[in-house]
Every structure is written in structure tokens, then in C-alpha cells.
CSV table of C-alpha atoms in Angstrom, one decimal:
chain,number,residue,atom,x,y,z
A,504,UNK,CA,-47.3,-122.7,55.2
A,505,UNK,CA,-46.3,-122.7,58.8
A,506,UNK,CA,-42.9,-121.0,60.1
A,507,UNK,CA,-41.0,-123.5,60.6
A,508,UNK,CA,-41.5,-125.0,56.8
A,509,UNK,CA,-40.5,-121.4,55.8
A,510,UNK,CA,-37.2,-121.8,57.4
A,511,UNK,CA,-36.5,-124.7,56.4
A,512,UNK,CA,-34.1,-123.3,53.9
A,513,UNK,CA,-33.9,-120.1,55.7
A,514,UNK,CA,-30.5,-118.3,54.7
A,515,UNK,CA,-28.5,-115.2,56.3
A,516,UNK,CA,-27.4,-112.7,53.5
A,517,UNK,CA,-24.0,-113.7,52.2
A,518,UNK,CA,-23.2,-110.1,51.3
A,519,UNK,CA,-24.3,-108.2,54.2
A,520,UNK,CA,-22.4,-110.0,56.5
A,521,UNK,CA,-19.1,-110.3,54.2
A,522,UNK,CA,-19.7,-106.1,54.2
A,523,UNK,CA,-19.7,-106.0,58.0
A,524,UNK,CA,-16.4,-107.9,58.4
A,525,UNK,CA,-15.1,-105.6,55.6
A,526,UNK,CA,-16.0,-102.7,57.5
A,527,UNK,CA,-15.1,-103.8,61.0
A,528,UNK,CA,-12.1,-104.4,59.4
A,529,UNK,CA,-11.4,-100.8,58.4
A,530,UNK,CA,-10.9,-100.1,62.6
A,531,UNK,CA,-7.5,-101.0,64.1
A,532,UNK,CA,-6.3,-101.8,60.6
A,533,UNK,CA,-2.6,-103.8,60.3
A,534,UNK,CA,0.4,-103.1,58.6
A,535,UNK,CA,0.1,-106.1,55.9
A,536,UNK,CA,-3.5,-106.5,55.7
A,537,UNK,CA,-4.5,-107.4,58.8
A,538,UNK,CA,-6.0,-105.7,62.3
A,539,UNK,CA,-4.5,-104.4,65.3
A,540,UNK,CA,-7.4,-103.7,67.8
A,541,UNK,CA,-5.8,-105.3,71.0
A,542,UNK,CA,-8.6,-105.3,74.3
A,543,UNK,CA,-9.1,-101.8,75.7
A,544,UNK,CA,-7.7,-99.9,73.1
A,545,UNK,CA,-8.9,-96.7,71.6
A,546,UNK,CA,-9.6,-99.3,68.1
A,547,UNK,CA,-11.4,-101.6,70.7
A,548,UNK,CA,-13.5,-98.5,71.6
A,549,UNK,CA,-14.1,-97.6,68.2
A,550,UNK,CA,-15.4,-101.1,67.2
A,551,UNK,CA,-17.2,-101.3,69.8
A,552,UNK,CA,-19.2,-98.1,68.7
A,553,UNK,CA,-19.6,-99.5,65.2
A,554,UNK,CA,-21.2,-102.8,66.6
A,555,UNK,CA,-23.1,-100.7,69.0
A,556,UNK,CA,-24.6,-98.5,66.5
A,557,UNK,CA,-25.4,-101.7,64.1
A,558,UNK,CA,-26.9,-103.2,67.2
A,559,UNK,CA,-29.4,-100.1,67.9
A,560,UNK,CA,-30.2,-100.3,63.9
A,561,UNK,CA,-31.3,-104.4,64.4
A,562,UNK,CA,-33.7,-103.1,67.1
A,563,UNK,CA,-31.6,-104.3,69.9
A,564,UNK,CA,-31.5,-103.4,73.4
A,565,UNK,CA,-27.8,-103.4,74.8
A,566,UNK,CA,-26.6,-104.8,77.7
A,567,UNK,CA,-22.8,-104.1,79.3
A,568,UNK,CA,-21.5,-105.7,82.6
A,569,UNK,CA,-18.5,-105.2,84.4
A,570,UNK,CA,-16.3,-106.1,82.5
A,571,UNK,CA,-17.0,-104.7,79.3
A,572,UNK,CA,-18.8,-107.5,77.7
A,573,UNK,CA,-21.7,-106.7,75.4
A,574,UNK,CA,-24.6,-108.3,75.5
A,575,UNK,CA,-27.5,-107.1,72.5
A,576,UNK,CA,-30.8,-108.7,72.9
A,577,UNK,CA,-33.6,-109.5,70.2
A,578,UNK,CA,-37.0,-110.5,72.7
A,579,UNK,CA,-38.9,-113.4,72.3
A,580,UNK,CA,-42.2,-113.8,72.9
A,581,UNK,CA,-41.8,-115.2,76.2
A,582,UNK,CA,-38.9,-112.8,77.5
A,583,UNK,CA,-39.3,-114.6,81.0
A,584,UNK,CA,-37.2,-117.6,79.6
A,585,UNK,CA,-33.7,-118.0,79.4
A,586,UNK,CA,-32.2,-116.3,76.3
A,587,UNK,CA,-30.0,-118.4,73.9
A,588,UNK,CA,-26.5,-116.2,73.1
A,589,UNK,CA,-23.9,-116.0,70.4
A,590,UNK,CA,-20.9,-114.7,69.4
A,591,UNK,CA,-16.9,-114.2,70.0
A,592,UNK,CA,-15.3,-111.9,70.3
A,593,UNK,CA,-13.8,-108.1,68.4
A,594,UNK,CA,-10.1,-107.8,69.9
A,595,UNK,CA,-7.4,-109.0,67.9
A,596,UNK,CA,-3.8,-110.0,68.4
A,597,UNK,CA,-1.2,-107.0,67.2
A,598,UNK,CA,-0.8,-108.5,64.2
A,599,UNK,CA,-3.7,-110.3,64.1
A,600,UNK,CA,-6.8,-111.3,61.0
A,601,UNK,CA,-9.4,-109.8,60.3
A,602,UNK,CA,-11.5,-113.1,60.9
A,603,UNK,CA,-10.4,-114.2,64.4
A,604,UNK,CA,-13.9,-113.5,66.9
A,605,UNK,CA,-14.9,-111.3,64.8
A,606,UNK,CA,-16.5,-113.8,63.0
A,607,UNK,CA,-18.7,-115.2,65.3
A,608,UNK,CA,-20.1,-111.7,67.1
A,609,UNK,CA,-21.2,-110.1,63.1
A,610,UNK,CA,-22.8,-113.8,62.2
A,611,UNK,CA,-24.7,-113.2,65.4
A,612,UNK,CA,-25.8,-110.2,64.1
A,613,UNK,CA,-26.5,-110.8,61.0
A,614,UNK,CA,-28.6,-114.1,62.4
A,615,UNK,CA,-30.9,-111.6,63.8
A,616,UNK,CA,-30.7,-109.1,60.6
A,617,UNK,CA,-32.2,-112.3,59.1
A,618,UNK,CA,-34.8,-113.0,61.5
A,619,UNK,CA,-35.9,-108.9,61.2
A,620,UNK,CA,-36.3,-109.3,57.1
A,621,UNK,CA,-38.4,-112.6,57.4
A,622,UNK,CA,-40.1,-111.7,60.3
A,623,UNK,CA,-39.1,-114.4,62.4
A,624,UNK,CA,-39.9,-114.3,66.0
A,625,UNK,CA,-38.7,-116.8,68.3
A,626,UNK,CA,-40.0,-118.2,71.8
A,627,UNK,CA,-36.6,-117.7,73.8
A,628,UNK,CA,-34.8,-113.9,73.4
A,629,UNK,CA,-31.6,-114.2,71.5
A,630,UNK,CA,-28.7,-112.5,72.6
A,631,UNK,CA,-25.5,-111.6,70.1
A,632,UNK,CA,-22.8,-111.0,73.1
A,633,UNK,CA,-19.3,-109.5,72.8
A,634,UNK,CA,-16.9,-110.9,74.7
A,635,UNK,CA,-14.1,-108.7,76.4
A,636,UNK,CA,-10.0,-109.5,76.3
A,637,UNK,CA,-10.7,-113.1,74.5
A,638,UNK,CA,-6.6,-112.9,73.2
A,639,UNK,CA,-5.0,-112.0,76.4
A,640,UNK,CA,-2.6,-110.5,73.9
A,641,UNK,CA,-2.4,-107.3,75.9
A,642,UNK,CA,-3.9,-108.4,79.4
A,643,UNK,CA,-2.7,-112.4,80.1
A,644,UNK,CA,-4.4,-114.7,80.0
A,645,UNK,CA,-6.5,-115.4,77.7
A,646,UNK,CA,-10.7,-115.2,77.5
A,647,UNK,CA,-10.7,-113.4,81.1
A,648,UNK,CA,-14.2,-111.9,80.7
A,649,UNK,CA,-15.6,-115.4,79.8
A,650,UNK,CA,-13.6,-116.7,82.9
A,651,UNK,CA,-15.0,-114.5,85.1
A,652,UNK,CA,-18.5,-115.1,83.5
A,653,UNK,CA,-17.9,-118.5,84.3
A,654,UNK,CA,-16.9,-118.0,88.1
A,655,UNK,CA,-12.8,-119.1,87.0
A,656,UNK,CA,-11.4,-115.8,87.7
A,657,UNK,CA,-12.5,-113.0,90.4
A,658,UNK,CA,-13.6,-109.5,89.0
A,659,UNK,CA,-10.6,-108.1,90.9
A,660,UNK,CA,-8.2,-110.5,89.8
A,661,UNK,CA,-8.9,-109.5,86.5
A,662,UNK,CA,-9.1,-105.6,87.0
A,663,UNK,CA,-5.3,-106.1,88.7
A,664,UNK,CA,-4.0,-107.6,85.4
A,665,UNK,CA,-1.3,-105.5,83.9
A,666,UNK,CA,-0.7,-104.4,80.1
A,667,UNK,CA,3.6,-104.3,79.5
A,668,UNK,CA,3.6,-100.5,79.9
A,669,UNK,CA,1.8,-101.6,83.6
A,670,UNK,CA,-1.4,-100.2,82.7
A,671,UNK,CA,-4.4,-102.4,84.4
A,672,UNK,CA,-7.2,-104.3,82.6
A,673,UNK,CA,-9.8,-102.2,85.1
A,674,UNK,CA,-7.9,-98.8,84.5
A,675,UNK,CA,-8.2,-99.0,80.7
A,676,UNK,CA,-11.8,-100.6,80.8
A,677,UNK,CA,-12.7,-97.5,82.6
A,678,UNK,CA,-10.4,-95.0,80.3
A,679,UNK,CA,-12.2,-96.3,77.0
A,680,UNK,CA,-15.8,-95.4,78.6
A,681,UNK,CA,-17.2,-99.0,77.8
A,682,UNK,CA,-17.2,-100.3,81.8
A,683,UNK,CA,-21.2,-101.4,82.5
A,684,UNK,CA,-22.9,-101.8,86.0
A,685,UNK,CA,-24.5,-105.4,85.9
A,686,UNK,CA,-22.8,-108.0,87.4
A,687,UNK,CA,-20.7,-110.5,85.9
A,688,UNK,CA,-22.2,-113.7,85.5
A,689,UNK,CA,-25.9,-112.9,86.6
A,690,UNK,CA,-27.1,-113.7,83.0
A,691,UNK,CA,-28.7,-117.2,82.5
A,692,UNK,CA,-28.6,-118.9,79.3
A,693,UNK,CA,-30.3,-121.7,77.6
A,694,UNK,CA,-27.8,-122.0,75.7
A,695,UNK,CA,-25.0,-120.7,73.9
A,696,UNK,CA,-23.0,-121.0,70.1
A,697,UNK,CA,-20.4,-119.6,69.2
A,698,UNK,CA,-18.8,-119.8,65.3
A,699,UNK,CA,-15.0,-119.9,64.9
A,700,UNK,CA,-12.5,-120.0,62.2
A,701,UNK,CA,-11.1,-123.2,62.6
A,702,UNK,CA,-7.1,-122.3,63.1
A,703,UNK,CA,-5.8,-125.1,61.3
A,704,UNK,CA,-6.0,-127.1,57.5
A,705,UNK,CA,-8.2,-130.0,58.1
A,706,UNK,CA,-11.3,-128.7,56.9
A,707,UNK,CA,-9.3,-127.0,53.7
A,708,UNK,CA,-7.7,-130.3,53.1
A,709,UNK,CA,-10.8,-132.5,53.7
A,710,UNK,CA,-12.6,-130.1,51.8
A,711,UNK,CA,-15.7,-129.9,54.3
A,712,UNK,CA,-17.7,-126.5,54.8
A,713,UNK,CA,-18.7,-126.8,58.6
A,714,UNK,CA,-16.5,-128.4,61.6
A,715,UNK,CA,-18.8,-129.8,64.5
A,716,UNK,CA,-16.5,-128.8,67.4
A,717,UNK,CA,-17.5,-132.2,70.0
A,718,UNK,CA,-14.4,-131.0,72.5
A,719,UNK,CA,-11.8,-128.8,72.9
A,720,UNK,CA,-8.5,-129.8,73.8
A,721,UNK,CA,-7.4,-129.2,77.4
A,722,UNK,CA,-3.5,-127.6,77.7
A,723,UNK,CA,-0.4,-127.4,80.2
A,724,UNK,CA,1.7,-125.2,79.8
A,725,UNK,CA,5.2,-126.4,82.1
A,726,UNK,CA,8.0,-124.4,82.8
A,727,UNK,CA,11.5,-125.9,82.8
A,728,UNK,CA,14.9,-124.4,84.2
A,729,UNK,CA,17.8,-125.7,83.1
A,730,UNK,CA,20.8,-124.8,85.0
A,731,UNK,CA,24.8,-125.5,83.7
A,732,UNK,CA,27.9,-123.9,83.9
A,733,UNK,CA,28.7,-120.5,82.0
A,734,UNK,CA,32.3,-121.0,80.0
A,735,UNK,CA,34.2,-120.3,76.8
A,736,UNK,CA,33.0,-121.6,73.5
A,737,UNK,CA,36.7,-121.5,72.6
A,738,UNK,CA,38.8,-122.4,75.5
A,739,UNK,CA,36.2,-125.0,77.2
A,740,UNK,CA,37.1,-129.0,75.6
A,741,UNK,CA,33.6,-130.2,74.6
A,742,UNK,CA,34.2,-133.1,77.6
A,743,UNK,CA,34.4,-130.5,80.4
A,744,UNK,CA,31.0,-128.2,79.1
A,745,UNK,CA,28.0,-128.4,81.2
A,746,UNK,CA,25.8,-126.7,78.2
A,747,UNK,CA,22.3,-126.1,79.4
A,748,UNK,CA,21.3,-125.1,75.5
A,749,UNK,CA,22.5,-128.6,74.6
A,750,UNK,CA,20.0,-129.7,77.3
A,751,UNK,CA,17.1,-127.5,76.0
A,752,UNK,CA,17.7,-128.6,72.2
A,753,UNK,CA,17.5,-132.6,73.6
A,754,UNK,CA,14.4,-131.6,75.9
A,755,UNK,CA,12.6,-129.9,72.4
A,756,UNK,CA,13.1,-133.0,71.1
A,757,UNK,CA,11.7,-134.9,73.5
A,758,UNK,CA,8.8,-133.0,73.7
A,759,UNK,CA,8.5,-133.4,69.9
A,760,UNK,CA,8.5,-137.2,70.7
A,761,UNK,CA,5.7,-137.6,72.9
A,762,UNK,CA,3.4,-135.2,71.2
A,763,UNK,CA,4.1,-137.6,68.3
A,764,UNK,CA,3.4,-140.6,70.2
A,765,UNK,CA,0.2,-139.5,71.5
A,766,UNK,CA,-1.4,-138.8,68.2
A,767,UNK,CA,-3.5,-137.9,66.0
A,768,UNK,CA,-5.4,-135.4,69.2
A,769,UNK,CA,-1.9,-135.0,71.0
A,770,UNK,CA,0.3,-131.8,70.2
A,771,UNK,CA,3.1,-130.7,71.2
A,772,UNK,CA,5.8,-127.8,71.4
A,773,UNK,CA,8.2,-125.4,72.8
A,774,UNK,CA,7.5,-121.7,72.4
A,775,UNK,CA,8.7,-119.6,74.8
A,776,UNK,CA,12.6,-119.5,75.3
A,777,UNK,CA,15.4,-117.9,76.6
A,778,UNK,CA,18.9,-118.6,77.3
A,779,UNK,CA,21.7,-116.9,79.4
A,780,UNK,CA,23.9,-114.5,79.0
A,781,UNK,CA,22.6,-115.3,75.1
A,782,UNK,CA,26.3,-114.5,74.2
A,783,UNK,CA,28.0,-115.4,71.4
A,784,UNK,CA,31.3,-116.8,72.7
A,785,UNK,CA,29.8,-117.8,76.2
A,786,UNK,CA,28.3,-121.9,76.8
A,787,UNK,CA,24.8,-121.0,78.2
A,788,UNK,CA,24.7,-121.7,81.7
A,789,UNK,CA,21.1,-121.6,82.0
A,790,UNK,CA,17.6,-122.0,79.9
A,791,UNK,CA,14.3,-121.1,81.0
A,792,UNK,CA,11.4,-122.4,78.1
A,793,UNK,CA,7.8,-123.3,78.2
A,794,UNK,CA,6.5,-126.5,76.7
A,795,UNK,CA,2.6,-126.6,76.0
A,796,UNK,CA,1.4,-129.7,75.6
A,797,UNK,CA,-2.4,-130.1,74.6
A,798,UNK,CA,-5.1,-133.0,74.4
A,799,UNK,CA,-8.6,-133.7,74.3
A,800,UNK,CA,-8.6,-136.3,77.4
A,801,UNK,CA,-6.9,-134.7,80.9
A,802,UNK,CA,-5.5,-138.5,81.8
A,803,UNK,CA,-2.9,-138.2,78.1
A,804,UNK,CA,-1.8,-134.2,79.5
A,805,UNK,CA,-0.9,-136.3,82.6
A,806,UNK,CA,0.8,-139.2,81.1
A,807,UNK,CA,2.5,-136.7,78.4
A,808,UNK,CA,4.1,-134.4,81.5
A,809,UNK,CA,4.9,-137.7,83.5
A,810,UNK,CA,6.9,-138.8,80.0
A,811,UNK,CA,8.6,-135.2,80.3
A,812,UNK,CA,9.9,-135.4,83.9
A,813,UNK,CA,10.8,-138.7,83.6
A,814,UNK,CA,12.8,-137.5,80.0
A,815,UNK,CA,14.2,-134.5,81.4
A,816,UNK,CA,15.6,-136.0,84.2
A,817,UNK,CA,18.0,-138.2,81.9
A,818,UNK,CA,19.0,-135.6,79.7
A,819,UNK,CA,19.9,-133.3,82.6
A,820,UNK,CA,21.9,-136.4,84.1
A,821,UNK,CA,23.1,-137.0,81.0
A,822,UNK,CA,24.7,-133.4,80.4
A,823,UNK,CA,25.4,-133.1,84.5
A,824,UNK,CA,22.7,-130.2,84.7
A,825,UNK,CA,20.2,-129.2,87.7
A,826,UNK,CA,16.8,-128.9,86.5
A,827,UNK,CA,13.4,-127.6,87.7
A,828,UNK,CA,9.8,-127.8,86.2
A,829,UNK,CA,6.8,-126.3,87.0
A,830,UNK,CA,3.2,-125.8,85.7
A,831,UNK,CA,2.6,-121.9,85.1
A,832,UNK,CA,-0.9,-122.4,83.3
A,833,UNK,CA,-3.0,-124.7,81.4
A,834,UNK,CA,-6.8,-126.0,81.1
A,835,UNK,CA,-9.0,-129.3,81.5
A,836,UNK,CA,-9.9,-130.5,78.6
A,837,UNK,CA,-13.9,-129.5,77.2
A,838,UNK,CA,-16.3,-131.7,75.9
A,839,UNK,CA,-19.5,-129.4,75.1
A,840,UNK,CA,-22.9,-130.2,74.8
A,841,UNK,CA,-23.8,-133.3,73.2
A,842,UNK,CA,-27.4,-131.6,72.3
A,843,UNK,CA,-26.3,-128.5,71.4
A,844,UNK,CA,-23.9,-130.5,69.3
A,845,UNK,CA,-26.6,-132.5,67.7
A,846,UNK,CA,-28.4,-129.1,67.2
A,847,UNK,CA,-25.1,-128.1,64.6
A,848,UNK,CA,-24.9,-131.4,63.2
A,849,UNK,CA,-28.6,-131.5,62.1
A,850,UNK,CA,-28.4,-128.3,60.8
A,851,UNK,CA,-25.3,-128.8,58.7
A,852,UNK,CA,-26.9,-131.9,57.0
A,853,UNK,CA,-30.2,-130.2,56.7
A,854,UNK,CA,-28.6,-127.6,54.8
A,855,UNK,CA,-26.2,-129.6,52.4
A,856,UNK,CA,-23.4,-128.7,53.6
A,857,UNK,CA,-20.1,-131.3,53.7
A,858,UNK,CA,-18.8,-131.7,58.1
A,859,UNK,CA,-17.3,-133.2,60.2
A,860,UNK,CA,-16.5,-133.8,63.8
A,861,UNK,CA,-13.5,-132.0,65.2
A,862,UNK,CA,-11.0,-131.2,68.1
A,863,UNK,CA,-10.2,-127.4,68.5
A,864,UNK,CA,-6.7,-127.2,69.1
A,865,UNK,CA,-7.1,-123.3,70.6
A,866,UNK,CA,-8.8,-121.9,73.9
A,867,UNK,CA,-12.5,-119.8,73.4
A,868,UNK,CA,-14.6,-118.1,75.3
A,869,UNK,CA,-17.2,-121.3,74.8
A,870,UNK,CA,-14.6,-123.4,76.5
A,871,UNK,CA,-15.4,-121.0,79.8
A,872,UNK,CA,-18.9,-120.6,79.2
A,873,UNK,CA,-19.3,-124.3,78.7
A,874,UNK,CA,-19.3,-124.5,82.7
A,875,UNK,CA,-22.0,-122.3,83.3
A,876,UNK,CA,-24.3,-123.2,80.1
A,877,UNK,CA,-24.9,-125.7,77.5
A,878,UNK,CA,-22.4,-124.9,74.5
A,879,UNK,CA,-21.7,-125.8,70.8
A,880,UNK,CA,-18.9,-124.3,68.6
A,881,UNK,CA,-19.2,-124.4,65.0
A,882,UNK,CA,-15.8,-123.9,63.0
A,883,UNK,CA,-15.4,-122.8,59.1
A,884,UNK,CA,-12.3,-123.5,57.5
A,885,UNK,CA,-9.4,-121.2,57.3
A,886,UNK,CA,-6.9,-120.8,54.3
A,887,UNK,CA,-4.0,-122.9,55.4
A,888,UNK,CA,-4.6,-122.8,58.5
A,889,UNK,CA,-3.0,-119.4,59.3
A,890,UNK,CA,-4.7,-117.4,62.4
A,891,UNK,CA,-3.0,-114.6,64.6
A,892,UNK,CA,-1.7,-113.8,61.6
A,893,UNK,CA,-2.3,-110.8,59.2
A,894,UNK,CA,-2.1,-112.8,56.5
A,895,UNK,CA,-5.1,-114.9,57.8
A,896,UNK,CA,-7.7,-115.6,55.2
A,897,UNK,CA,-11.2,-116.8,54.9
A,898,UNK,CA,-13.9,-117.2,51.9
A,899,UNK,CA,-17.3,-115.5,51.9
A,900,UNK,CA,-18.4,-118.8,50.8
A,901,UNK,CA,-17.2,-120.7,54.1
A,902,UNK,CA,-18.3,-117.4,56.1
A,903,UNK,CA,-21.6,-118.0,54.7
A,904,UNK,CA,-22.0,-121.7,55.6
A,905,UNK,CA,-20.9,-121.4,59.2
A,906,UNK,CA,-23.4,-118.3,59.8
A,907,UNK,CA,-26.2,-120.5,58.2
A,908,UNK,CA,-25.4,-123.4,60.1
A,909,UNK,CA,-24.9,-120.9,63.3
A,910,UNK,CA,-28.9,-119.8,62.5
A,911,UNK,CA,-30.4,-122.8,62.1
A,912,UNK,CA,-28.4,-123.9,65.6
A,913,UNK,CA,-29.9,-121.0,67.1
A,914,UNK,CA,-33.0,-121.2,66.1
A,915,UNK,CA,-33.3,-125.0,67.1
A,916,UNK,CA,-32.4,-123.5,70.7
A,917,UNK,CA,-34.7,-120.3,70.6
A,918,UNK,CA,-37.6,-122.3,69.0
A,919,UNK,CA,-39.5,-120.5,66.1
A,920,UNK,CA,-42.7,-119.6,67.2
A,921,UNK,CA,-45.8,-120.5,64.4
């Protein structure tokens, strides 16, 4: 029997990695269930250390750069070639699941756990990497190590970014002890996969075990100004009030109407808001809010924020307000790797387990890595839905699918040697 018949049906061990997440989950633990083990943290540090420590016992050799990211390597018998990486990420939002990244770095290492019991060696090293600050929940934005992997952001840019207590990405990376030498974005990769919760219900509701991520949805996020006149609730006749939270409820709609017209990929929504003075007897004379408006193809995002303009410039004439918009943020949409895609799909089906192709609706650290190195995400589905949320909830079942389909996708990459 050669080695690659022996894999055929090769699976990780269901338990051992449902015990990891367990125990990862033990660091930076919630108040309702959940974790709290925001970037740079002393509970960053400390699961950092645990992965570090389960790293040395795989055999690994361990890699750091400069931003913090983690790199542990399995050699292959040709260690000249480029290696083939996976993983995510181990931060969390505050109140954040115990799922979220996390996820994808211990399948990674339980992918090569697996390889170690069979005594499977591959062609190409494999590398399980940890990527640093992938929520931005403490240090905005969002998957800066990736994005300075991937040449977006400069390593002093993102040193320079600022916690709320003003405390700086760099300052903290060096505090916590886990600030390596080697340069960002020297590696070279064949490839690289990374497995996801999917952070929303189709897969539940379709009942499928494995999501085949072909893009990921690009985002704008616009910043509007409304600007009225301040006056009495009371006093002011409803003909005379120039109410710029009557223009921000009309505008919310709005953008509720074109995310709905550009369906089933388009979405829509306002988050961020704030009015002023946020009285309760004074007419809001101003209201600053951010719409984010995401979708797989750049030309929609365009036509969606030319439909906004366009509609908040009648409701603003409308209500006799002054308005101003601007773009404080956003992505171009990511279509990854149509082999490296394949490479999921076939292993999905060659494994029995019920897909489909799908959209993700959130940012990752593939979407950054995608520029520098051909990418594949691999989702599992997620109870309800509900990530960044302590309450979010996965099965060891669907844990166990994606990691097998993450192996076999790996090991398509890092070719089993005979």
C-alpha cells in the first residue's frame, strides 16, 4: 500500500483537537462563557505560551517576526521549497467565542499531530502560523499583521497604532515579551489555508458540513455628517425643525434599500452613530454615522455608494440639512485561488462531506495574504450564526469536518511523499 492510498481516508483526531480548544479556552476566559484575550494582552501572552509549548511537543521549530506573528514549522523532505501555511488567528474580541481564529491555528496543529502519529512526511515543510491583532478590537484596524505581511501597511504604521488608554501596538508587543527579529513578509509560501467559522446561518440552515470560500466580500465603510439646527422639542412647530436625526433615520433606511436591491451578495448597514447634544428635550442639530456597505464585485460597492450620495442628497434637501460623506475605510473585494479552491472542494467530496460554495461576509487574514500567496478558506458552520459573541457556538462534529477537509487541502499542497 503506497502513502497516498493510506490517506486516502486519513482523519485528524476529533478529540484531541475539541481538548485543545477547551483548553485554549481556559486563557482570557469571558464573563458568560466566552474569551476575552484581546491582541497584546497579558491572556494573549499566556496563549501564546500554551501554543508554543504544544508546538515544541509536535516537534516544531518556531519562528517569530516582527510583529508578533508565529510561525511553527514541520520540514519536509525537500526544506529548500516553499512551505505551505495554515492557521488564524488566537486574539479575541472582549466579549468574544471561543471559536473565532482559534479554530483555524489548533486544526493546524492538530494537522500535523496527525501527520506525527501516521508517520506522514510531506515534500514541502508545513507551517501552522499565528497571526497577530487579526480583530483590531484593541489596535484598529483589523488583520494588521497580515497587512503588513502583505506589504498593505508599513511596520511603523502599525507599531504607531494606539489602544483607548493610548498605549501603542509596538509598546505592548514589546511589554508581553513575544516581539521576534525576522522581517515581516520575507517568508515565501506555496500556499496558504486557513479554516474559519463561517459567521453566519447558511451552512446551519442548508445543513452542509464544509463552506468552499471562492471570494470574500470587498467593504466601504462611508462616513456621513448631517448637520441641522439645534431647537426645542417642545417650543419648535414640527414645520420650522431642521432635525438631522430625522435625516439619519431616512438615510438608515436608504441604506437598508440598496443593500436589499443588490442582493443576495449585497449587505448593508449602519453601525456606528452618534447624535448631538443627545438631549432629551433638544432637536439634534447634527449626526455623524458610518454606513458599511459590503459586496463580492468592487463595481456594486461603487454603484451602491453612488445610490447613497445621490439618496442623501434628497433627504438632506428634503429636511433643509448640509451634509458631508466621506470614505474612512474599506477593502477590494477577494477572489482566492481557483486551485487552491479546487484543492478544498476535492477534498470535501472525497471525504463525504455535504458543501457548498460561499461568500464570507467578514475580513481575514487570508484576504491579506491572498496578495502575496495563493489562498483557500475553508468555513464550518456556526450555531445561528452568532460570532464576536460569547455566546458563539460550534459542534465537535463541524470542528472535525473542517480540520479534515483543512488536511487533506494541505496535504494536496505539501504533496505526500511515497
Amino acid at each position: 500500500m503506497d502513502m497516498k492510498h493510506k490517506t486516502t481516508n486519513l482523519r485528524i483526531n476529533s478529540s484531541r483537537l475539541w481538548g485543545s480548544l477547551m483548553e485554549m479556552a481556559k486563557i482570557g476566559p469571558g464573563i458568560a462563557g466566552g474569551n476575552n484575550r484581546q491582541a497584546l494582552t497579558d491572556e494573549d501572552a499566556q496563549g501564546r505560551a500554551l501554543f508554543h509549548q504544544w508546538c515544541n511537543d509536535a516537534g516544531l521549530t518556531m519562528g517569530i517576526d516582527q510583529m508578533g506573528t508565529m510561525f511553527a514549522r514541520r520540514e519536509g523532505t525537500s526544506p529548500d521549497l516553499s512551505p505551505v501555511y495554515v492557521g488564524s488567528h488566537l486574539d479575541t474580541q472582549p466579549t468574544g467565542g471561543k471559536y473565532d481564529g482559534v479554530l483555524g491555528v489548533l486544526a493546524g496543529l492538530e494537522i500535523i499531530r496527525t501527520l506525527n502519529d501516521q508517520g506522514i512526511k510531506t515534500k514541502h515543510p508545513i507551517v501552522v502560523v499565528n497571526f497577530t491583532n487579526e480583530e483590531g478590537t484593541r489596535f484598529p484596524p483589523a488583520m494588521v499583521a497580515s497587512g503588513v505581511f502583505a506589504g498593505v501597511h508599513s511596520l511603523d504604521w502599525a507599531y504607531s497604532r494606539e489602544d483607548s488608554e493610548g498605549k501603542t501596538f509596538g509598546e505592548e508587543l514589546k511589554r508581553i515579551n513575544w516581539i521576534g527579529d525576522e522581517e515581516v513578509g520575507a517568508r515565501k509560501m506555496k500556499a496558504f489555508f486557513e479554516l474559519h467559522i463561517e459567521q453566519g446561518p447558511i451552512l446551519e440552515l442548508e445543513e452542509k458540513e464544509i463552506g468552499i470560500v471562492t471570494h470574500g466580500q470587498g467593504l466601504s465603510w462611508l462616513e456621513i455628517t448631517l448637520t441641522g439646527k439645534e431647537s426645542h422639542t417642545g417650543s419648535t412647530p414640527m414645520a420650522m425643525r431642521v432635525n438631522a436625526g430625522l435625516g439619519m433615520a431616512r438615510v438608515t433606511q436608504l441604506v437598508d434599500d440598496i443593500a436589499h436591491r443588490y442582493e443576495p451578495n449585497a449587505v448593508g448597514a449602519i453601525g456606528q452613530c452618534n447624535i448631538y447634544p443627545n438631549s432629551r428635550n433638544i432637536i439634534p442639530g447634527k449626526a455623524i454615522f458610518t454606513v458599511d456597505f459590503r459586496h463580492p464585485e468592487k463595481s456594486i460597492i461603487s454603484s451602491m455608494e453612488q445610490e447613497l450620495r445621490l439618496g442623501v442628497e434628497k433627504i438632506a434637501q428634503e429636511i433643509g440639512l448640509t451634509f458631508d460623506m466621506e470614505s474612512v475605510g474599506g477593502f477590494d473585494p477577494v477572489t482566492f485561488d481557483p486551485d487552491c479552491v479546487t484543492m478544498v472542494r476535492n477534498s470535501a467530496e472525497k471525504l463525504g462531506y455535504g458543501h457548498r460554495d460561499i461568500v464570507s461576509g467578514a475580513g481575514h487574514d487570508a484576504c491579506w495574504i491572498n496578495k502575496v500567496a495563493p489562498t483557500a478558506m475553508v468555513m464550518c458552520p456556526c450555531v445561528g450564526g452568532l460570532s464576536h459573541n460569547e455566546a458563539e457556538e460550534i459542534s465537535q462534529k463541524w470542528a472535525t469536518a473542517g480540520a479534515d477537509v483543512l488536511m487533506h487541502s494541505v496535504l494536496d499542497s505539501a504533496e505526500i511523499v511515497n
